Amino acid sequence: MTHPERFFTGTTDNAELQGSRVARASSSLASPAAPPPDCARFQGGAASGSALDILEDLRRELDQIDRALLESLRQRLDCCMRIGAHKKIHDIPMMQPQRIGVVQQRAADFAAANRLNPSFLHALYALIIEETCRLEDEVIGTRVPL
């Protein structure tokens, strides 16, 4: 089983969160020196009604982003199945190692350009590529039954 917390490498100033997944996740994705300007209004003490309203707004925004992410992933996997069908029709081998390298390099470049953890994106794409290969195997019919 993959443990996502091993990919988070940042630190946090909040001693209560040290060692928790929340601390590692929040500190490693972009690891900015200071919070983005939009986040300044979210810092402070006790949660007021306004703070809770803001939190709900942020969660709704995150839910929308998650829906878009999942839809994009579905579209990617659908495209990979069409690629598998094309490979089958044209007798092209399923495994294309150079393509995997291209995809992983693009993720690494994106991580570097956006101050994201490259190990996280590498692991994420390794999972996506693994599922892609599984689907292509099914489409092409080369998968050995377990």
Tab-separated table of C-alpha atoms in Angstrom:
chain	number	residue	atom	x	y	z
A	1	MET	CA	0.000	0.000	0.000
A	2	THR	CA	1.264	3.472	-0.852
A	3	HIS	CA	1.473	5.904	2.044
A	4	PRO	CA	0.914	9.453	0.746
A	5	GLU	CA	2.502	11.017	3.797
A	6	ARG	CA	5.940	9.833	2.697
A	7	PHE	CA	5.781	12.234	-0.251
A	8	PHE	CA	5.265	15.349	1.872
A	9	THR	CA	8.475	17.042	2.859
A	10	GLY	CA	7.626	20.523	4.128
A	11	THR	CA	7.382	21.891	7.630
A	12	THR	CA	4.845	24.001	9.466
A	13	ASP	CA	5.010	26.642	12.168
A	14	ASN	CA	2.025	25.184	14.018
A	15	ALA	CA	3.491	22.830	16.630
A	16	GLU	CA	0.127	21.131	17.142
A	17	LEU	CA	0.165	19.897	13.549
A	18	GLN	CA	3.764	18.675	13.497
A	19	GLY	CA	3.918	15.059	12.408
A	20	SER	CA	0.357	14.959	11.161
A	21	ARG	CA	-0.727	14.290	7.597
A	22	VAL	CA	-2.428	17.682	7.545
A	23	ALA	CA	0.832	19.445	8.343
A	24	ARG	CA	2.793	17.512	5.761
A	25	ALA	CA	0.140	17.975	3.098
A	26	SER	CA	-0.391	21.655	3.669
A	27	SER	CA	3.289	22.453	3.780
A	28	SER	CA	4.579	20.447	0.854
A	29	LEU	CA	2.337	21.080	-2.102
A	30	ALA	CA	3.705	24.490	-2.935
A	31	SER	CA	5.897	25.221	0.094
A	32	PRO	CA	5.610	29.007	-0.223
A	33	ALA	CA	7.652	31.187	2.104
A	34	ALA	CA	4.464	32.983	3.077
A	35	PRO	CA	0.827	32.213	2.420
A	36	PRO	CA	-0.552	33.524	-0.848
A	37	PRO	CA	-2.138	36.976	-0.531
A	38	ASP	CA	-5.649	35.513	-0.792
A	39	CYS	CA	-4.979	33.416	2.317
A	40	ALA	CA	-4.134	36.335	4.599
A	41	ARG	CA	-7.764	36.736	5.607
A	42	PHE	CA	-7.909	33.088	6.689
A	43	GLN	CA	-5.205	33.391	9.344
A	44	GLY	CA	-6.062	34.239	12.893
A	45	GLY	CA	-7.439	32.942	16.130
A	46	ALA	CA	-10.770	31.406	16.997
A	47	ALA	CA	-13.244	30.598	14.273
A	48	SER	CA	-15.997	33.162	14.052
A	49	GLY	CA	-19.190	32.892	12.034
A	50	SER	CA	-17.397	34.700	9.241
A	51	ALA	CA	-14.415	32.361	9.462
A	52	LEU	CA	-16.691	29.336	9.269
A	53	ASP	CA	-18.505	30.856	6.280
A	54	ILE	CA	-15.174	31.368	4.557
A	55	LEU	CA	-14.206	27.782	5.348
A	56	GLU	CA	-17.436	26.517	3.782
A	57	ASP	CA	-16.792	28.661	0.697
A	58	LEU	CA	-13.293	27.219	0.414
A	59	ARG	CA	-14.613	23.693	0.781
A	60	ARG	CA	-17.200	24.281	-1.945
A	61	GLU	CA	-14.398	25.596	-4.173
A	62	LEU	CA	-12.329	22.511	-3.381
A	63	ASP	CA	-15.294	20.256	-4.168
A	64	GLN	CA	-15.631	21.918	-7.588
A	65	ILE	CA	-11.923	21.452	-8.236
A	66	ASP	CA	-12.188	17.785	-7.203
A	67	ARG	CA	-15.111	17.243	-9.605
A	68	ALA	CA	-13.073	18.795	-12.431
A	69	LEU	CA	-10.030	16.703	-11.492
A	70	LEU	CA	-12.033	13.487	-11.500
A	71	GLU	CA	-13.709	14.374	-14.792
A	72	SER	CA	-10.298	15.107	-16.328
A	73	LEU	CA	-9.022	11.771	-15.061
A	74	ARG	CA	-12.043	9.996	-16.572
A	75	GLN	CA	-11.404	11.726	-19.901
A	76	ARG	CA	-7.723	10.763	-19.753
A	77	LEU	CA	-8.542	7.111	-19.118
A	78	ASP	CA	-11.163	7.114	-21.892
A	79	CYS	CA	-8.533	8.497	-24.278
A	80	CYS	CA	-6.096	5.793	-23.168
A	81	MET	CA	-8.682	3.136	-23.983
A	82	ARG	CA	-9.037	4.617	-27.479
A	83	ILE	CA	-5.245	4.527	-27.770
A	84	GLY	CA	-5.355	0.851	-26.747
A	85	ALA	CA	-7.956	0.136	-29.427
A	86	HIS	CA	-5.807	1.946	-32.007
A	87	LYS	CA	-2.749	-0.073	-30.965
A	88	LYS	CA	-4.736	-3.293	-31.260
A	89	ILE	CA	-6.082	-2.473	-34.738
A	90	HIS	CA	-2.624	-1.483	-36.004
A	91	ASP	CA	-0.690	-4.205	-34.155
A	92	ILE	CA	1.327	-1.691	-32.134
A	93	PRO	CA	2.850	-3.052	-28.908
A	94	MET	CA	1.070	-1.900	-25.772
A	95	MET	CA	4.200	-0.936	-23.871
A	96	GLN	CA	5.824	2.279	-25.082
A	97	PRO	CA	8.520	3.019	-22.440
A	98	GLN	CA	9.671	6.243	-24.095
A	99	ARG	CA	6.133	7.621	-23.777
A	100	ILE	CA	6.127	6.953	-20.036
A	101	GLY	CA	9.356	8.926	-19.767
A	102	VAL	CA	7.828	11.839	-21.684
A	103	VAL	CA	4.777	11.918	-19.399
A	104	GLN	CA	6.856	11.702	-16.222
A	105	GLN	CA	9.216	14.438	-17.443
A	106	ARG	CA	6.283	16.708	-18.218
A	107	ALA	CA	5.016	16.174	-14.652
A	108	ALA	CA	8.494	16.899	-13.254
A	109	ASP	CA	8.726	20.099	-15.304
A	110	PHE	CA	5.274	21.144	-14.100
A	111	ALA	CA	6.287	20.470	-10.496
A	112	ALA	CA	9.408	22.591	-10.858
A	113	ALA	CA	7.570	25.452	-12.568
A	114	ASN	CA	4.826	25.480	-9.941
A	115	ARG	CA	6.825	24.765	-6.787
A	116	LEU	CA	5.124	21.415	-6.285
A	117	ASN	CA	6.701	18.349	-4.757
A	118	PRO	CA	8.164	16.390	-7.702
A	119	SER	CA	8.036	13.109	-5.750
A	120	PHE	CA	4.308	13.571	-5.235
A	121	LEU	CA	3.640	14.156	-8.935
A	122	HIS	CA	5.939	11.287	-9.914
A	123	ALA	CA	4.028	8.927	-7.606
A	124	LEU	CA	0.671	10.248	-8.814
A	125	TYR	CA	1.618	9.707	-12.448
A	126	ALA	CA	3.027	6.270	-11.660
A	127	LEU	CA	-0.445	5.311	-10.400
A	128	ILE	CA	-2.156	6.860	-13.411
A	129	ILE	CA	0.235	5.118	-15.801
A	130	GLU	CA	-0.283	1.796	-14.005
A	131	GLU	CA	-4.055	2.104	-14.469
A	132	THR	CA	-3.578	3.171	-18.078
A	133	CYS	CA	-1.488	0.080	-18.781
A	134	ARG	CA	-4.100	-2.118	-17.103
A	135	LEU	CA	-6.855	-0.640	-19.278
A	136	GLU	CA	-4.780	-0.913	-22.451
A	137	ASP	CA	-4.024	-4.551	-21.602
A	138	GLU	CA	-7.749	-5.211	-21.331
A	139	VAL	CA	-8.499	-3.482	-24.631
A	140	ILE	CA	-5.649	-5.119	-26.500
A	141	GLY	CA	-6.336	-8.475	-24.880
A	142	THR	CA	-2.787	-9.184	-23.741
A	143	ARG	CA	-3.539	-9.295	-20.035
A	144	VAL	CA	-2.789	-12.601	-18.366
A	145	PRO	CA	-5.685	-13.575	-16.056
A	146	LEU	CA	-4.740	-13.841	-12.392
